[in-house]
Each structure stands twice: as structure tokens, then as C-alpha cells.
Amino acid sequence: MATASVAFKSREDHRKQLELEEARKAGLAPAEVDEDGKEINPHIPQYMSSAPWYLNPERPSLKHQRKWKSDPNYTKAWYDRGAKIYQADKFRKGACENCGAMTHNAKSCMERPRQKGAKWTNMFIAPDEKIESFELDYDGKRDRWNGYDAATYARVIERYEARDEARRKFLKEQQLKKLEEKNNNPDDEGEVVSDEEDDEDDLRVDEAKVDESKQMDFAKVEKRVRTTGGGSTGTVRNLRIREDTAKYLLNLDVNSAHYDPKTRSMREDPLPDGDPNEKFYLGDNQYRTSGQALDFKQLNMHALEAFEKGQDIHMQAAPSQAELLFKNYQVIKEKLKSKTKDTIMEKYGNAASEEDLPRELLLGQSERQVEYDRAGRIIKGQETAIPRSKYEEEVFINNHTTVWGSWWKDHQWGYKCCKQMIRNSYCTGAAGIEAAEAATDLMKANIARKEVTEEDPAPAEEKKLATWGTDVPEDLVLDQKRLTEALKKEDEKRKEERDERKRKYNVRWNDEVTAEDMEAYRMKKVHHDDPMKDFLN
């Protein structure tokens, strides 16, 4: 027995402690308890050789090894789903207008919208929900199973058990029905032997499938009531072949491909350096980018792109229509691709074909003999064909006998047949050429005649307007009546300039200045250099 080492004040205290332990063994003394009131088992060794110096050395303690700084605000509880706290008898102010509960408003009400809400009918008031708010600790926030009730999975098991039970019952009834027909019709046994044998084989296969879990003990999983796992007693089938190695056991290295136990997925290849011919599992990503998964992805992409371009297609609403349109699209695409390929090969040829090129094209010469006469005509043999361009040649439009660009004059192209510079013009032939030359000659003659007969124009007399300033023309004649009126206007103008209050709001200006106005201005003007300026007025 290992006990905690405690410092005693004397040998007497040590002897008393030993006697107390012997009495506890014999059941004559109460058991020792710790600070929390729990009994200390003397047979379990204590992992503390001596108490720390900052604790009470009179007795051992493990308080420093506990989580004594735990926050009491944290909790591991979860919401009480479906709990109600109060049932009202009439509508309350501020409650939901639809159901009458005080814990939410009409916008967030989860009940069916009533034709007349509880606010107006004051009937069928829904109870108030239990609103809880608590703070989770670090582990509680990151627990993906937090709030999950394992007992709810028992419904899934019960549904599968009921289906299996109904299936076994149906198969048993079919067997009894076949036996009754066989007993009632012994004469027709030879005619329906083959059909009965087929049906019996099918029944045997189905029965074998039903009893598969009973034949193999390793596939049978029993769940007992009131256990930590929860659920009722039943059988859960495991359809995985037990000879296959689990994907997470292919590579036990901790740094290998990550395995998620919740979704049972391993995206990367657990054995990337292994022989691909010997591997049966290459990772989930390999299956997503190959086989029918890739075809399904392309089908979804085609449906989305077609919908964006305006077609009425939806993968989830009408999958058969989407798949049919995708097949038609692939057929049309292949036809267009092959047609484009054939057009290019027909136009430019196929350099990768197995056909050998002619020797004449490879060497650029031939052994053919061609004889010509004095005029250059072929007497014997065949003239070498002139290579033609891929563009159209010798195409004459608008009755022209030559092509555009066969004539050049004054930095412009034209037709040689009619000497016209406009490309879309109609050919006029020799008559057009003669008419153009005649028009040119006539234009030149007119220009020459104009140059000869044209005289120098007479110089225009410059009319110098009278300038009203210091220079006054000598022959200027003023009207005395108009001059008097101009002097009066000048006096009134000067008065307005002295007193701004008398100036009218709407002022009309006259820009026309006459000789009399200019003379009045000159007469009333003040010359600051004049020594007699103070005696003028």
C-alpha cells in the first residue's frame, strides 16, 4: 500500500496515524475523505509524494491538479426544444398578432397564417416558448454533435425493422399461397413446373437476403434499451464487404491523407507512391473527376449556361429534359466539329495523311517534253499549268474586261479598259475614254482662257470712319439743336453719377454715339491739367 508522505511533528503523531489506518482497514474507523467530501481509497496509490509548500502540510491534497479556474458561467446544456412556459387566456399587448405568443412577433411566427389572427379573434392563444440563453465553453462551441439526441435515431431503426418484418410476412404469404395452389391443382403440376420453380428460386433468394444478418454474426449489431448508445433492440445491417480494407487503414501515417470520420470521406490518395495497378482506392477526388461523376458535372454546367442564355431549362425541376437537351447539344457539337475539320482539310489538305505527295511537287521539275512553233504555240506535249492562288482571279464585274488595279495614274488605281478611278463604276469602253479626254481638254482650255482674259481688280477705296477723340475731322458739321440736347443729357448723367440714390433701377443703355454726343462729352470733360478747371462750372 502506498500512502502520501506527510511531515509529522513527533513519533507519537506518526504512531497514531498508523493505528488509525489499521482501524480503517478493519472497519472500526470512518474512512478518510478529501476536501470535496469524497472517500479516499487507501488501495489506490497517490501520485503526490508530498504536499507543496504553499498548501497546508498537515494533510495531503490534490487540489492543484484539478481545474480550479473553471468559469461557472460556461455550461454544457442545450435548448429545451418544444418547451412552453405560460398559456394565456386572452390576447396581450405586444404579442404575436397571428398566434398570440409573447416570445416572437408576427413576422417570425412559425404557425400557419390564420385567416383572422389571435389579435382580432382573441381565441386559440398559443403558449409562450421557453427562451434560453447560455454561454458555451471552448469545447462546446466546437462540438459538432452538441444538442444531438441519440434517441431520435431509434425511429430510423424502427422504420427499417418494420419494413423488413412486412417483407418477411409478404414472402411467407406468397409461399403459403403457392403451396395451396399446388395442393389444389395436382393435375396441372406439369404445366406450371417451370414457373413455380422460378418463383421458388426468387423466394429463396429473397429469403436469403432477409436472413443475411442471421447467417453472419459479424454483421449483427444489438442495441439495448437504457444504454449510453440509446435506441431499442434491433439489427443494423452493414453492407460493406468485410474483406475490403477500410480506407483509413491503408496508410497509418498521421501525416498521410486526412480522413473525416463524420462524413467518412478521404479526399486525397492515401498511398500516392504506390503502384496504380495494385491500388483499388485513389481518394474521393479521383472519383469526382472521372466516370459518370464528370458527366454529371458537365450536365449541370450545360444546364446553368443554357439557363443564363435564356432557355427554359432546370436540372432539378426537369432532369430528363435537361439530359435530352445536353445529348442533342453534344451531337450537334460533334457534327459541327467534324464539318469544320472536313472543310479545312478540303481547302488546305491534310499534311498528316499517309498519301505520298507527287514527285513533281517535291522536286519542282518533270520529264515532260513540250514543243513550240515560231509563234509560241504548243505543237507537242502539254504546257505546265500555272499555279493558281486561293483567291478568286480573273473575275470581271460591271462589264469590265480588266480587273481593278490594272491601271495607275496620279497615285490612283483604276480599270485599264475604260480608265475609270471608281471601283464600282460601269465600264464605258473606248467611248468613255474619248469622252474623258475631251472633258479634260475642254477644262484645260477654259482655265487658259480665264487666265488670259482676267484683269487685275481695281483697288477698293478705304473708307476711314471718323474717330471721336482728340482728332476731329476738319469738315465735321454739327447740328446745334442736337448738340444742345446732348449737353443736357451729359449734365443729367453727371448728376446721376454724383448721387447713386437717384439712379433708376432699370437702366437702359444706348450704344449709338453720334458726333453731337461725342462733342458734348468733349466739352464737359474735365482736364485735370487745366489751371482754370475750377472756374468752368
XYZ file of C-alpha atoms in Angstrom:
537
model
C 0.000 0.000 0.000
C 1.284 3.433 -0.965
C 0.322 6.344 1.226
C 1.012 10.007 0.992
C 4.130 11.122 2.769
C 3.252 13.721 5.415
C 5.556 15.527 7.786
C 4.691 14.670 11.429
C 5.633 16.778 14.438
C 6.611 13.781 16.564
C 6.824 9.997 16.630
C 3.632 9.912 18.666
C 1.691 11.526 15.835
C 3.177 9.031 13.396
C 2.153 6.105 15.621
C -1.413 7.444 15.931
C -1.659 7.796 12.162
C -0.616 4.154 11.662
C -3.137 2.938 14.252
C -5.867 4.961 12.513
C -5.077 3.369 9.162
C -5.158 -0.141 10.676
C -8.550 0.641 12.257
C -9.900 1.873 8.930
C -8.793 -1.364 7.276
C -10.638 -3.359 9.903
C -13.730 -1.157 9.505
C -13.518 0.205 13.034
C -12.872 3.808 11.990
C -14.536 6.064 9.425
C -12.893 6.350 6.005
C -10.797 9.349 5.140
C -12.401 11.935 2.884
C -10.879 14.679 0.737
C -11.836 18.359 0.541
C -14.835 17.639 -1.681
C -16.190 15.031 0.760
C -15.258 12.054 -1.424
C -13.860 8.906 0.166
C -10.178 8.221 -0.460
C -9.433 4.607 -1.349
C -6.244 3.557 0.504
C -5.533 0.856 -2.091
C -5.203 3.428 -4.923
C -1.699 4.908 -4.900
C -1.451 8.630 -4.519
C 0.532 10.398 -7.251
C 1.770 13.052 -4.907
C 4.808 12.245 -2.858
C 4.488 15.329 -0.646
C 2.238 18.350 -0.401
C 3.561 21.627 -1.863
C 4.992 24.211 0.431
C 2.191 26.712 -0.283
C -0.539 24.295 0.895
C -1.337 23.017 4.344
C 1.364 20.407 5.127
C -0.814 18.716 7.784
C -2.706 16.649 5.176
C -2.261 15.636 1.507
C -4.189 17.442 -1.208
C -4.579 17.176 -4.984
C -6.366 20.459 -5.451
C -3.553 21.932 -7.534
C -4.085 19.175 -10.111
C -7.747 19.996 -10.639
C -9.199 22.609 -12.955
C -9.854 25.105 -10.206
C -10.116 28.103 -12.566
C -13.230 26.826 -14.373
C -15.683 29.578 -15.307
C -19.073 28.959 -13.655
C -20.832 30.874 -16.464
C -20.000 28.179 -19.013
C -22.448 25.359 -19.431
C -22.868 22.206 -21.490
C -26.655 22.329 -21.502
C -28.732 22.720 -24.648
C -32.040 24.231 -25.611
C -35.171 22.605 -24.229
C -36.886 22.047 -27.550
C -40.624 22.482 -27.672
C -40.903 23.613 -24.059
C -43.712 26.033 -23.155
C -43.724 28.315 -20.112
C -47.091 30.084 -19.979
C -50.518 29.644 -21.548
C -52.504 32.894 -21.760
C -56.304 33.083 -21.935
C -56.601 36.313 -23.913
C -54.525 38.417 -26.236
C -51.842 40.577 -24.616
C -50.433 43.816 -25.915
C -47.154 43.313 -27.793
C -47.809 39.632 -28.539
C -47.773 37.956 -31.939
C -50.759 39.092 -33.991
C -51.079 35.660 -35.597
C -50.892 33.181 -32.685
C -50.804 35.391 -29.573
C -47.458 34.283 -28.088
C -45.329 36.940 -26.393
C -41.960 35.433 -27.348
C -41.995 36.440 -31.025
C -43.691 38.801 -33.471
C -45.919 38.097 -36.458
C -43.011 38.236 -38.919
C -41.120 35.383 -37.226
C -44.190 33.306 -36.343
C -43.810 29.637 -37.335
C -47.530 28.807 -37.240
C -49.749 28.705 -40.293
C -51.082 32.202 -41.080
C -54.612 32.372 -39.775
C -57.451 33.957 -41.680
C -58.046 36.164 -38.632
C -55.227 36.370 -36.147
C -55.451 35.963 -32.411
C -55.302 39.738 -32.041
C -58.802 40.051 -33.552
C -60.426 36.740 -32.562
C -58.935 36.541 -29.025
C -59.162 32.739 -29.323
C -56.717 29.824 -29.509
C -53.869 31.761 -27.909
C -50.590 29.887 -28.410
C -48.394 29.321 -25.325
C -45.155 31.212 -24.874
C -41.990 29.392 -25.888
C -39.144 28.865 -23.491
C -36.352 31.265 -24.447
C -32.918 30.224 -23.220
C -29.584 31.948 -23.494
C -26.388 30.399 -22.227
C -22.701 30.641 -22.994
C -20.807 27.593 -24.207
C -17.194 26.895 -23.364
C -14.403 26.303 -25.884
C -15.247 22.643 -26.427
C -18.987 23.256 -26.503
C -18.714 25.771 -29.350
C -16.719 23.322 -31.480
C -18.699 20.160 -30.713
C -20.482 19.164 -33.924
C -22.763 16.788 -32.016
C -23.808 19.354 -29.413
C -27.563 19.200 -28.932
C -27.991 15.928 -30.835
C -30.421 13.477 -29.278
C -29.210 9.951 -29.975
C -32.628 8.536 -29.106
C -34.083 10.044 -32.295
C -32.144 7.552 -34.394
C -34.288 4.801 -32.935
C -37.090 5.944 -35.256
C -34.910 5.162 -38.279
C -34.154 1.699 -36.925
C -37.800 1.057 -36.177
C -38.799 2.072 -39.705
C -36.298 -0.328 -41.258
C -37.326 -3.116 -38.880
C -40.977 -2.621 -39.792
C -40.127 -2.767 -43.483
C -38.151 -5.991 -43.047
C -40.936 -7.505 -40.983
C -43.529 -6.631 -43.625
C -41.286 -8.051 -46.323
C -40.850 -11.349 -44.466
C -44.572 -11.533 -43.881
C -45.296 -10.937 -47.561
C -42.805 -13.619 -48.635
C -44.347 -16.088 -46.169
C -47.791 -15.378 -47.565
C -46.536 -15.926 -51.087
C -45.054 -19.271 -50.093
C -48.304 -20.379 -48.450
C -50.256 -19.240 -51.479
C -48.040 -21.270 -53.805
C -48.361 -24.362 -51.626
C -52.163 -24.053 -51.560
C -52.318 -23.745 -55.348
C -50.042 -26.745 -55.681
C -52.240 -28.842 -53.390
C -55.493 -27.736 -55.032
C -54.288 -28.352 -58.616
C -52.257 -31.565 -58.626
C -53.162 -32.303 -62.293
C -51.710 -29.061 -63.653
C -48.418 -29.603 -61.950
C -46.571 -30.474 -65.149
C -47.693 -27.335 -66.968
C -46.549 -24.834 -64.382
C -43.453 -26.584 -63.117
C -41.067 -24.120 -64.692
C -42.960 -21.056 -63.418
C -43.175 -22.425 -59.899
C -39.510 -23.290 -59.880
C -38.606 -19.751 -60.941
C -40.860 -18.255 -58.281
C -39.428 -20.572 -55.638
C -35.914 -19.601 -56.668
C -36.830 -15.942 -56.325
C -38.343 -16.597 -52.920
C -35.248 -18.469 -51.831
C -33.039 -15.577 -52.951
C -35.214 -13.038 -51.141
C -35.288 -15.215 -48.034
C -31.522 -15.499 -48.206
C -31.274 -11.722 -48.364
C -33.629 -11.363 -45.431
C -31.731 -13.880 -43.285
C -28.315 -12.492 -44.238
C -27.874 -10.777 -40.874
C -28.771 -14.044 -39.073
C -26.318 -16.109 -41.078
C -23.405 -13.726 -40.444
C -22.861 -12.859 -36.820
C -20.345 -10.116 -37.546
C -22.982 -8.025 -39.355
C -25.366 -8.137 -36.388
C -25.364 -5.136 -34.067
C -27.541 -5.271 -30.965
C -28.698 -2.050 -29.292
C -30.110 -2.349 -25.795
C -32.598 -0.080 -24.112
C -31.361 2.451 -21.490
C -27.757 2.389 -22.596
C -25.356 5.167 -23.420
C -25.835 4.430 -27.119
C -29.594 4.655 -26.815
C -32.137 3.118 -29.157
C -34.104 -0.082 -28.995
C -33.009 -3.646 -29.525
C -32.665 -4.393 -33.237
C -30.396 -5.391 -36.078
C -28.438 -2.946 -38.234
C -27.019 -4.296 -41.471
C -23.575 -3.355 -42.659
C -23.453 -3.667 -46.429
C -19.697 -3.179 -46.703
C -17.742 -6.234 -47.789
C -15.626 -7.219 -44.790
C -12.757 -8.490 -46.958
C -12.001 -4.918 -48.107
C -9.604 -2.911 -46.004
C -11.050 0.319 -44.636
C -9.693 3.417 -46.329
C -8.356 4.860 -43.072
C -6.274 1.695 -42.512
C -4.452 1.834 -45.850
C -1.848 4.243 -44.514
C -1.383 4.591 -40.776
C 0.942 7.581 -41.059
C -0.526 10.565 -39.218
C 0.743 12.918 -41.953
C -0.972 10.999 -44.767
C -4.363 11.796 -46.338
C -6.886 13.242 -43.885
C -9.897 11.080 -43.018
C -13.099 12.705 -41.750
C -14.983 10.179 -39.574
C -18.216 12.216 -39.647
C -18.635 12.173 -43.428
C -16.400 9.088 -43.961
C -14.525 10.925 -46.670
C -10.851 10.870 -47.621
C -10.248 13.289 -50.485
C -6.564 12.622 -51.169
C -4.862 9.403 -52.146
C -3.659 7.575 -49.004
C -0.903 5.809 -50.991
C 0.339 8.329 -53.585
C 3.633 6.477 -54.153
C 2.091 3.055 -54.654
C 1.633 1.147 -57.877
C -1.595 2.385 -59.555
C -2.258 -1.107 -60.943
C -2.393 -2.590 -57.452
C -4.438 0.160 -55.754
C -8.212 -0.164 -55.557
C -8.786 3.216 -53.838
C -7.348 6.500 -55.171
C -9.212 9.021 -53.000
C -12.612 10.679 -53.309
C -11.255 13.428 -55.569
C -10.325 10.822 -58.179
C -13.915 9.593 -58.303
C -15.278 13.148 -58.574
C -13.261 13.859 -61.717
C -13.802 10.575 -63.565
C -16.563 8.320 -64.783
C -20.191 9.345 -64.520
C -19.424 11.993 -61.887
C -17.622 14.083 -64.526
C -20.505 13.606 -66.977
C -22.992 14.720 -64.334
C -20.865 17.795 -63.620
C -20.796 18.699 -67.323
C -24.573 18.212 -67.462
C -25.071 20.673 -64.594
C -22.738 23.213 -66.190
C -24.606 22.953 -69.507
C -27.945 23.472 -67.750
C -26.685 26.569 -65.918
C -25.151 28.120 -69.043
C -28.282 27.403 -71.103
C -30.482 28.990 -68.420
C -28.299 32.114 -68.375
C -28.654 32.398 -72.167
C -32.456 32.395 -71.931
C -33.503 28.758 -72.378
C -36.209 27.336 -70.132
C -34.155 24.533 -68.572
C -33.728 23.475 -64.964
C -31.705 20.494 -63.772
C -33.713 19.859 -60.599
C -37.181 20.648 -61.960
C -36.893 18.716 -65.246
C -33.815 16.447 -65.208
C -34.956 14.337 -68.165
C -35.422 17.410 -70.333
C -32.002 18.763 -69.296
C -30.308 15.461 -70.110
C -32.035 15.224 -73.502
C -31.019 18.771 -74.423
C -27.448 18.042 -73.341
C -27.325 14.943 -75.575
C -28.670 16.929 -78.531
C -26.109 19.636 -77.844
C -23.277 17.085 -77.866
C -24.491 15.564 -81.159
C -24.743 18.982 -82.843
C -21.349 19.963 -81.468
C -19.695 16.829 -82.856
C -21.335 17.356 -86.263
C -20.179 20.960 -86.409
C -16.691 19.978 -85.327
C -16.408 17.274 -87.987
C -17.836 19.600 -90.640
C -15.282 22.296 -89.781
C -12.495 19.737 -89.906
C -13.591 18.416 -93.306
C -13.828 21.972 -94.695
C -10.301 22.823 -93.559
C -8.866 19.572 -94.916
C -10.650 20.066 -98.214
C -9.289 23.584 -98.563
C -5.725 23.186 -97.295
C -5.198 19.434 -97.432
C -4.059 17.037 -94.768
C -0.311 17.045 -94.232
C -0.597 14.163 -91.780
C -2.249 11.806 -94.243
C -0.489 8.711 -95.495
C -0.797 9.722 -99.149
C 2.576 10.461 -100.777
C 2.964 13.820 -102.428
C 3.595 13.841 -106.203
C 7.231 13.754 -107.197
C 6.764 16.858 -109.363
C 5.764 18.876 -106.314
C 8.643 17.554 -104.210
C 11.414 18.183 -106.790
C 9.840 21.063 -108.711
C 10.636 19.567 -112.149
C 9.368 16.892 -114.530
C 10.471 14.857 -117.546
C 7.686 16.083 -119.824
C 8.684 17.385 -123.279
C 6.782 20.257 -124.819
C 7.425 21.539 -128.386
C 6.503 25.074 -129.514
C 6.429 26.714 -133.003
C 7.821 30.095 -134.008
C 4.715 31.896 -132.780
C 4.919 30.247 -129.334
C 2.025 27.859 -129.849
C 2.252 24.306 -128.454
C 2.876 21.667 -131.117
C 3.504 18.592 -128.946
C 3.038 17.951 -125.270
C 1.141 19.881 -122.600
C 2.126 23.188 -121.121
C 2.859 23.334 -117.435
C -0.151 24.610 -115.563
C 0.332 27.953 -113.880
C -0.244 27.641 -110.123
C -3.376 29.441 -109.058
C -3.921 31.403 -105.909
C -6.532 30.537 -103.314
C -8.174 33.895 -104.042
C -10.522 34.496 -106.975
C -8.748 35.536 -110.156
C -9.903 36.984 -113.491
C -13.289 37.960 -112.095
C -14.692 40.891 -114.135
C -17.571 42.935 -112.765
C -19.845 45.610 -114.271
C -18.969 44.699 -117.885
C -15.253 45.440 -117.383
C -12.720 43.470 -119.433
C -9.875 44.052 -116.949
C -9.607 43.790 -113.180
C -9.426 46.590 -110.690
C -5.842 47.762 -110.275
C -4.761 47.163 -113.867
C -4.270 50.906 -114.467
C -2.402 53.551 -112.455
C -2.443 57.317 -112.834
C -1.866 60.228 -110.476
C -1.443 57.962 -107.451
C -4.797 56.260 -108.057
C -5.782 52.759 -109.195
C -8.371 52.099 -111.861
C -9.568 49.955 -114.757
C -7.400 49.773 -117.874
C -10.321 49.043 -120.177
C -12.118 52.360 -119.545
C -9.581 54.304 -117.406
C -12.030 54.931 -114.560
C -10.905 55.515 -110.968
C -14.155 54.476 -109.248
C -14.185 50.782 -108.399
C -17.972 50.228 -108.580
C -18.369 52.162 -111.858
C -19.840 50.623 -115.022
C -17.476 50.110 -117.940
C -17.899 52.634 -120.777
C -15.174 51.239 -123.030
C -13.367 53.329 -125.693
C -16.198 55.862 -125.817
C -15.751 56.594 -122.144
C -12.025 57.107 -122.657
C -12.636 59.563 -125.531
C -15.266 61.457 -123.515
C -12.926 61.711 -120.531
C -10.094 63.006 -122.699
C -12.391 65.570 -124.365
C -13.629 66.777 -120.984
C -10.047 67.139 -119.797
C -9.020 69.117 -122.865
C -12.046 71.408 -122.526
C -11.279 72.057 -118.858
C -7.686 72.947 -119.663
C -8.799 75.342 -122.453
C -11.239 77.097 -120.136
C -8.577 77.549 -117.477
C -6.121 79.021 -120.011
C -8.745 81.416 -121.419
C -9.664 82.611 -117.982
C -6.077 83.320 -117.081
C -5.624 85.438 -120.241
C -8.839 87.482 -120.046
C -8.760 88.059 -116.317
C -7.595 91.601 -115.362
C -6.295 92.900 -112.110
C -9.170 94.166 -109.896
C -9.354 97.896 -109.124
C -8.147 98.750 -105.612
C -11.049 99.449 -103.287
C -11.147 102.798 -101.589
C -10.634 102.588 -97.878
C -13.403 104.358 -96.073
C -11.993 105.728 -92.902
C -14.633 106.308 -90.269
C -14.483 109.371 -88.183
C -12.810 108.753 -84.871
C -14.257 110.655 -81.930
C -11.339 111.542 -79.763
C -8.609 114.113 -79.812
C -8.513 114.029 -83.639
C -11.529 115.789 -85.093
C -12.084 115.953 -88.839
C -11.911 119.451 -90.274
C -15.042 119.083 -92.395
C -17.214 117.977 -89.485
C -20.588 119.787 -89.360
C -22.601 119.589 -86.124
C -26.292 120.193 -85.603
C -26.739 122.850 -82.935
C -30.118 121.525 -81.797
C -28.825 118.016 -81.301
C -25.702 119.376 -79.606
C -27.837 121.259 -77.061
C -29.802 118.091 -76.278
C -26.560 116.122 -75.945
C -25.198 118.688 -73.479
C -28.355 118.402 -71.353
C -28.071 114.593 -71.345
C -24.444 114.863 -70.300
C -25.365 117.154 -67.374
C -28.095 114.721 -66.223
C -25.681 111.817 -66.494
C -23.107 113.569 -64.348
C -25.772 114.320 -61.710
C -26.746 110.641 -61.560
C -23.119 109.698 -61.121
C -22.826 112.010 -58.100
C -25.942 110.688 -56.362
C -26.453 106.909 -56.684
C -29.807 107.090 -54.878
C -31.415 108.889 -57.782
C -30.319 106.294 -60.329
C -33.237 104.268 -61.565
C -33.426 100.529 -61.050
C -33.988 99.608 -64.692
C -31.340 101.361 -66.719
C -31.410 101.269 -70.488
C -28.161 101.910 -72.286
C -27.891 103.294 -75.788
C -24.691 102.271 -77.532
C -25.200 104.537 -80.526
C -22.852 107.508 -80.201
C -23.352 110.438 -82.570
C -20.983 113.256 -83.386
C -23.018 115.630 -81.217
C -22.805 113.232 -78.236
C -19.055 112.999 -78.670
C -18.749 116.798 -78.903
C -20.843 117.234 -75.739
C -18.673 114.737 -73.900
C -15.531 116.570 -75.040
C -16.940 119.936 -73.925
C -17.978 118.681 -70.486
C -14.837 116.663 -69.894
C -12.651 117.880 -67.051
C -8.958 118.267 -67.800
C -7.038 117.925 -64.611
C -4.007 119.730 -66.051
C -6.076 122.834 -66.884
C -5.372 125.613 -64.355
C -8.862 127.088 -64.987
C -10.753 123.836 -64.320
C -12.228 125.162 -61.081
C -13.886 128.093 -62.895
C -15.620 126.114 -65.613
C -18.770 125.345 -63.662
